[in-house]
Tab-separated table of C-alpha atoms in Angstrom:
chain	number	residue	atom	x	y	z
A	281	MET	CA	154.726	117.320	79.736
A	282	ASP	CA	150.394	117.114	78.332
A	283	SER	CA	150.929	114.222	75.895
A	284	PHE	CA	147.413	115.921	73.752
A	285	ALA	CA	150.146	118.996	72.668
A	286	ARG	CA	151.765	116.493	69.974
A	287	LEU	CA	148.686	116.124	68.771
A	288	PRO	CA	147.709	118.620	65.832
A	289	GLU	CA	145.408	120.905	66.539
A	290	GLU	CA	142.995	120.108	63.685
A	291	CYS	CA	142.666	116.223	64.990
A	292	ILE	CA	141.940	117.716	68.917
A	293	SER	CA	139.007	119.483	66.668
A	294	THR	CA	137.653	116.576	65.231
A	295	ILE	CA	137.949	114.690	68.479
A	296	LEU	CA	135.897	117.586	70.357
A	297	SER	CA	133.801	118.279	67.550
A	298	LEU	CA	132.245	114.410	68.508
A	299	THR	CA	131.636	114.970	72.350
A	300	SER	CA	129.157	117.285	73.925
A	301	PRO	CA	129.899	121.804	74.280
A	302	MET	CA	129.851	121.203	78.679
A	303	ASP	CA	132.792	118.050	77.721
A	304	THR	CA	134.324	120.234	75.339
A	305	THR	CA	134.315	123.332	78.128
A	306	LYS	CA	135.880	120.622	80.689
A	307	PHE	CA	138.349	119.466	79.073
A	308	SER	CA	140.058	121.864	78.054
A	309	ILE	CA	140.255	123.267	81.559
A	310	ILE	CA	141.673	120.033	82.159
A	311	SER	CA	144.372	119.155	79.023
A	312	HIS	CA	146.398	122.694	78.051
A	313	GLY	CA	146.496	120.279	74.439
A	314	PHE	CA	142.147	120.531	74.184
A	315	LYS	CA	142.748	124.650	74.748
A	316	SER	CA	143.141	126.069	71.469
A	317	ALA	CA	141.292	123.543	69.811
A	318	SER	CA	138.600	124.374	72.320
A	319	ASP	CA	137.739	127.466	71.286
A	320	SER	CA	138.097	127.046	67.412
A	321	ASP	CA	134.743	127.887	65.167
A	322	ASN	CA	135.048	124.024	63.542
A	323	VAL	CA	133.996	122.905	66.714
A	324	TRP	CA	131.880	125.257	68.009
A	325	GLU	CA	129.798	125.502	64.328
A	326	ARG	CA	128.821	122.101	64.607
A	327	PHE	CA	127.473	122.247	67.858
A	328	LEU	CA	125.085	125.132	66.821
A	329	PRO	CA	121.920	123.928	64.649
A	330	PRO	CA	122.533	123.745	61.176
A	331	ASP	CA	119.582	126.327	60.706
A	332	TYR	CA	120.897	128.585	62.833
A	333	ARG	CA	121.744	131.532	59.870
A	334	GLN	CA	118.038	130.860	59.128
A	335	ILE	CA	117.072	131.136	62.557
A	336	ILE	CA	119.553	134.255	63.529
A	337	SER	CA	118.463	136.314	60.421
A	338	THR	CA	114.696	136.764	61.250
A	339	SER	CA	115.321	137.843	64.625
A	340	VAL	CA	114.109	141.605	65.458
A	341	SER	CA	117.774	142.708	67.138
A	342	PRO	CA	121.319	141.943	65.057
A	343	VAL	CA	122.595	139.187	66.513
A	344	LEU	CA	126.988	140.051	66.693
A	345	TYR	CA	129.371	137.292	67.806
A	346	ALA	CA	132.902	137.378	67.840
A	347	THR	CA	133.228	133.562	67.407
A	348	LYS	CA	131.013	130.271	67.114
A	349	LYS	CA	131.465	129.631	70.763
A	350	HIS	CA	130.571	133.453	71.524
A	351	LEU	CA	127.769	133.217	69.924
A	352	TYR	CA	126.398	129.550	70.992
A	353	PHE	CA	127.181	130.786	75.098
A	354	ASN	CA	124.824	133.866	74.077
A	355	LEU	CA	122.104	131.722	72.705
A	356	CYS	CA	121.539	129.936	75.678
A	357	HIS	CA	122.291	132.612	78.121
A	358	SER	CA	120.275	135.309	76.202
A	359	PRO	CA	117.478	134.481	74.048
A	360	ILE	CA	116.130	136.122	71.155
A	361	LEU	CA	112.993	137.336	69.488
A	362	LEU	CA	111.457	136.330	66.454
A	363	HIS	CA	108.776	136.655	64.274
A	364	GLU	CA	107.769	140.209	65.215
A	365	GLY	CA	108.869	139.870	69.026
A	366	ASN	CA	106.412	137.548	69.509
A	367	THR	CA	108.362	133.783	69.225
A	368	SER	CA	111.582	133.596	71.375
A	369	PHE	CA	114.486	131.133	70.434
A	370	SER	CA	117.379	130.004	72.408
A	371	LEU	CA	119.553	126.742	73.235
A	372	ASP	CA	120.211	124.558	75.335
A	373	ILE	CA	123.132	124.728	77.145
A	374	ARG	CA	123.854	121.173	77.583
A	375	ASN	CA	123.385	120.269	73.940
A	376	GLY	CA	122.571	122.743	71.505
A	377	LYS	CA	118.778	121.609	71.297
A	378	LYS	CA	116.738	124.097	70.017
A	379	CYS	CA	114.581	125.434	72.770
A	380	TYR	CA	111.188	128.002	71.560
A	381	VAL	CA	108.879	129.870	73.682
A	382	LEU	CA	105.702	130.773	71.979
A	383	GLY	CA	104.698	134.465	73.422
A	384	ALA	CA	101.048	134.762	74.706
A	385	ARG	CA	100.165	136.597	70.582
A	386	LYS	CA	101.772	133.674	69.301
A	387	LEU	CA	98.403	131.715	71.515
A	388	LEU	CA	95.025	130.812	71.152
A	389	LEU	CA	92.998	132.132	74.210
A	390	SER	CA	89.153	131.125	74.971
A	391	TRP	CA	87.240	133.767	75.279
A	392	GLY	CA	89.367	136.072	73.954
A	393	GLY	CA	87.329	139.148	75.886
A	394	CYS	CA	88.146	138.109	79.211
A	395	TRP	CA	92.015	138.708	78.783
A	396	SER	CA	93.779	142.259	78.751
A	397	TRP	CA	96.759	142.493	76.989
A	398	THR	CA	99.161	144.512	79.221
A	399	GLN	CA	103.289	144.283	79.860
A	400	HIS	CA	105.522	143.070	82.382
A	401	PRO	CA	108.158	144.060	83.802
A	402	GLN	CA	109.604	140.768	83.727
A	403	SER	CA	108.846	139.620	80.153
A	404	ARG	CA	110.675	138.620	77.188
A	405	PHE	CA	107.893	140.135	75.260
A	406	SER	CA	106.282	142.790	74.918
A	407	GLU	CA	102.798	142.058	76.168
A	408	VAL	CA	101.521	139.623	78.676
A	409	ALA	CA	97.955	138.265	78.663
A	410	LYS	CA	96.037	138.294	81.470
A	411	LEU	CA	92.926	136.805	82.723
A	412	LYS	CA	90.468	139.611	84.165
A	413	CYS	CA	86.651	137.507	83.733
A	414	PRO	CA	85.414	134.429	85.417
A	415	GLY	CA	85.108	131.297	83.829
A	416	SER	CA	86.720	128.150	82.212
A	417	ILE	CA	89.806	128.830	80.438
A	418	HIS	CA	91.708	127.052	76.824
A	419	ILE	CA	95.247	127.846	76.113
A	420	ARG	CA	96.570	126.085	72.985
A	421	GLY	CA	99.934	126.701	71.167
A	422	LYS	CA	101.486	125.488	68.412
A	423	ILE	CA	104.562	124.732	66.561
A	424	LYS	CA	106.027	123.091	63.572
A	425	THR	CA	108.346	120.201	64.210
A	426	GLN	CA	110.650	121.303	61.557
A	427	MET	CA	111.516	124.055	64.070
A	428	LEU	CA	112.637	122.331	67.014
A	429	SER	CA	115.747	119.329	66.742
A	430	SER	CA	114.812	115.997	65.540
A	431	ASN	CA	115.587	113.124	67.093
A	432	THR	CA	115.213	115.064	70.375
A	433	ALA	CA	112.869	114.137	73.502
A	434	TYR	CA	110.492	117.045	74.039
A	435	ALA	CA	108.053	118.953	76.803
A	436	ALA	CA	105.768	122.130	76.722
A	437	TYR	CA	105.284	124.427	79.294
A	438	LEU	CA	103.129	127.097	80.483
A	439	VAL	CA	104.928	129.888	81.772
A	440	PHE	CA	102.834	132.440	83.965
A	441	HIS	CA	102.799	134.998	86.716
A	442	LEU	CA	100.264	134.432	89.294
A	443	ALA	CA	99.219	138.063	90.766
A	444	GLU	CA	98.722	138.881	94.293
A	445	ARG	CA	95.309	137.073	94.537
A	446	LEU	CA	94.724	134.214	92.788
A	447	ASN	CA	91.147	133.176	92.216
A	448	GLY	CA	89.832	130.216	91.232
A	449	LEU	CA	93.193	128.351	89.953
A	450	GLU	CA	91.869	125.313	91.325
A	451	SER	CA	93.329	122.503	88.714
A	452	SER	CA	93.767	121.896	85.001
A	453	ARG	CA	94.047	119.147	82.582
A	454	THR	CA	96.463	119.406	79.773
A	455	VAL	CA	96.959	117.577	76.123
A	456	ILE	CA	99.624	117.326	74.011
A	457	ARG	CA	98.691	115.920	70.420
A	458	PHE	CA	100.717	115.836	67.000
A	459	VAL	CA	98.339	117.412	63.790
A	460	ASP	CA	98.745	116.717	60.265
A	461	PRO	CA	98.271	120.282	58.669
A	462	GLN	CA	97.507	119.054	55.114
A	463	ILE	CA	94.962	116.012	56.248
A	464	GLY	CA	94.101	117.355	59.787
A	465	ASN	CA	94.106	113.548	61.485
A	466	SER	CA	96.467	114.167	65.149
A	467	MET	CA	96.857	111.910	67.183
A	468	ILE	CA	96.673	112.512	71.290
A	469	VAL	CA	100.099	112.240	72.450
A	470	THR	CA	99.953	112.904	76.502
A	471	VAL	CA	96.538	113.890	78.476
A	472	GLU	CA	97.299	114.849	82.106
A	473	GLY	CA	95.573	116.534	85.301
A	474	THR	CA	97.843	119.168	87.221
A	475	GLU	CA	97.103	120.205	90.203
A	476	LYS	CA	96.993	123.694	91.902
A	477	PRO	CA	100.664	125.405	92.086
A	478	GLU	CA	100.088	125.523	95.751
A	479	SER	CA	98.901	122.214	96.353
A	480	GLU	CA	100.180	119.067	97.753
A	481	GLY	CA	98.494	116.228	95.663
A	482	THR	CA	100.006	114.220	93.449
A	483	GLY	CA	99.289	116.039	90.322
A	484	LYS	CA	102.068	118.489	88.921
A	485	ILE	CA	103.344	121.767	90.696
A	486	ALA	CA	104.400	124.402	89.660
A	487	GLN	CA	107.618	125.315	89.511
A	488	MET	CA	109.142	128.664	90.025
A	489	ARG	CA	111.846	129.777	87.451
A	490	ARG	CA	114.844	131.555	86.901
A	491	ASP	CA	113.804	134.546	85.440
A	492	GLY	CA	111.085	135.033	87.719
A	493	TRP	CA	108.503	133.659	86.165
A	494	MET	CA	106.485	130.073	87.372
A	495	GLU	CA	105.535	127.216	84.478
A	496	ILE	CA	103.972	123.870	85.397
A	497	GLU	CA	104.410	121.388	82.539
A	498	MET	CA	102.271	120.286	80.517
A	499	GLY	CA	103.311	116.922	78.517
A	500	ASN	CA	106.017	115.476	76.721
A	501	PHE	CA	106.809	114.167	73.212
A	502	TYR	CA	109.611	113.068	71.276
A	503	ASN	CA	110.205	114.840	68.003
A	504	GLY	CA	111.668	112.224	65.356
A	505	GLU	CA	113.412	112.603	61.890
A	506	ASP	CA	112.169	114.126	59.332
A	507	ASP	CA	109.582	114.266	61.258
A	508	ASN	CA	106.769	117.697	59.157
A	509	ARG	CA	104.020	118.021	61.411
A	510	GLU	CA	102.482	120.667	64.420
A	511	VAL	CA	102.312	120.162	67.743
A	512	GLU	CA	100.272	120.931	69.970
A	513	ALA	CA	99.757	122.184	73.314
A	514	TRP	CA	96.452	122.647	75.253
A	515	LEU	CA	95.239	123.311	78.614
A	516	ILE	CA	91.738	122.406	78.215
A	517	GLU	CA	90.494	123.360	81.073
A	518	ILE	CA	90.437	124.337	84.720
A	519	ASN	CA	87.419	122.597	86.904
A	520	ASN	CA	86.298	125.679	89.130
A	521	PRO	CA	83.158	128.196	88.174
A	522	VAL	CA	84.237	130.959	89.833
A	523	GLY	CA	86.741	133.659	88.934
A	524	LYS	CA	90.604	133.370	88.108
A	525	SER	CA	91.418	136.654	87.801
A	526	GLY	CA	95.542	137.291	88.248
A	527	PHE	CA	96.315	134.984	86.117
A	528	ILE	CA	99.256	136.191	83.954
A	529	VAL	CA	100.123	134.222	80.616
A	530	GLU	CA	103.883	134.759	78.986
A	531	GLY	CA	103.616	131.647	76.535
A	532	ILE	CA	104.124	127.926	76.176
A	533	GLU	CA	107.519	126.745	75.878
A	534	PHE	CA	108.910	123.794	74.049
A	535	ARG	CA	112.130	122.764	75.151
A	536	PRO	CA	114.472	119.240	74.967
A	537	VAL	CA	114.020	117.265	78.662
């Protein structure tokens, strides 16, 4: 007999809410005593971000769900678009931490005349930025730390695509820094060099994502408790004066490591 079946469901729900989403799912499989409690809204409410209602209220499309568990996994597997469709929100399936992708329209792109705006069949956003002219490129994305999960280690990733030909994307340098918007002070967290995607050097290598795009880590940082700053991710240099046409930017993602 399953010994957990003797416990009140409320007690089991409390136990499960102190674990993790993945542990709760596993426990529901190995113990019949956990099955009913593992589907409880009280449990999955604890795994959702405290401000999830406010977040989903800004979705460009209605967010429909039958249970909190359903909502949790929907947000893990199907990112929603916020803020006029230029920001994407999802949850890390491991722990419910918040993930954001700033679409290309939310980024500061140097030499604006060298970029064109176009649609891409694999993009979650209505437009992406395509580099069409030679020259150095600088890309910057920033997000308020209060939007992210507190007491969490994050990394920023440039999400991009390579057209049939890539000219001149040799190497780049990236910077992660905190900025206090009230006094203008900034603190650099990481400065890193990255090698071109096809290289086998010591720099970071671009990885293929499950959504069909490529990404390269721009740096990492720790978001503490009650932090009220902005964090900026810069791709500050591509060291080659020749053309880099064929480089398509979807956005910059901030997600837990």
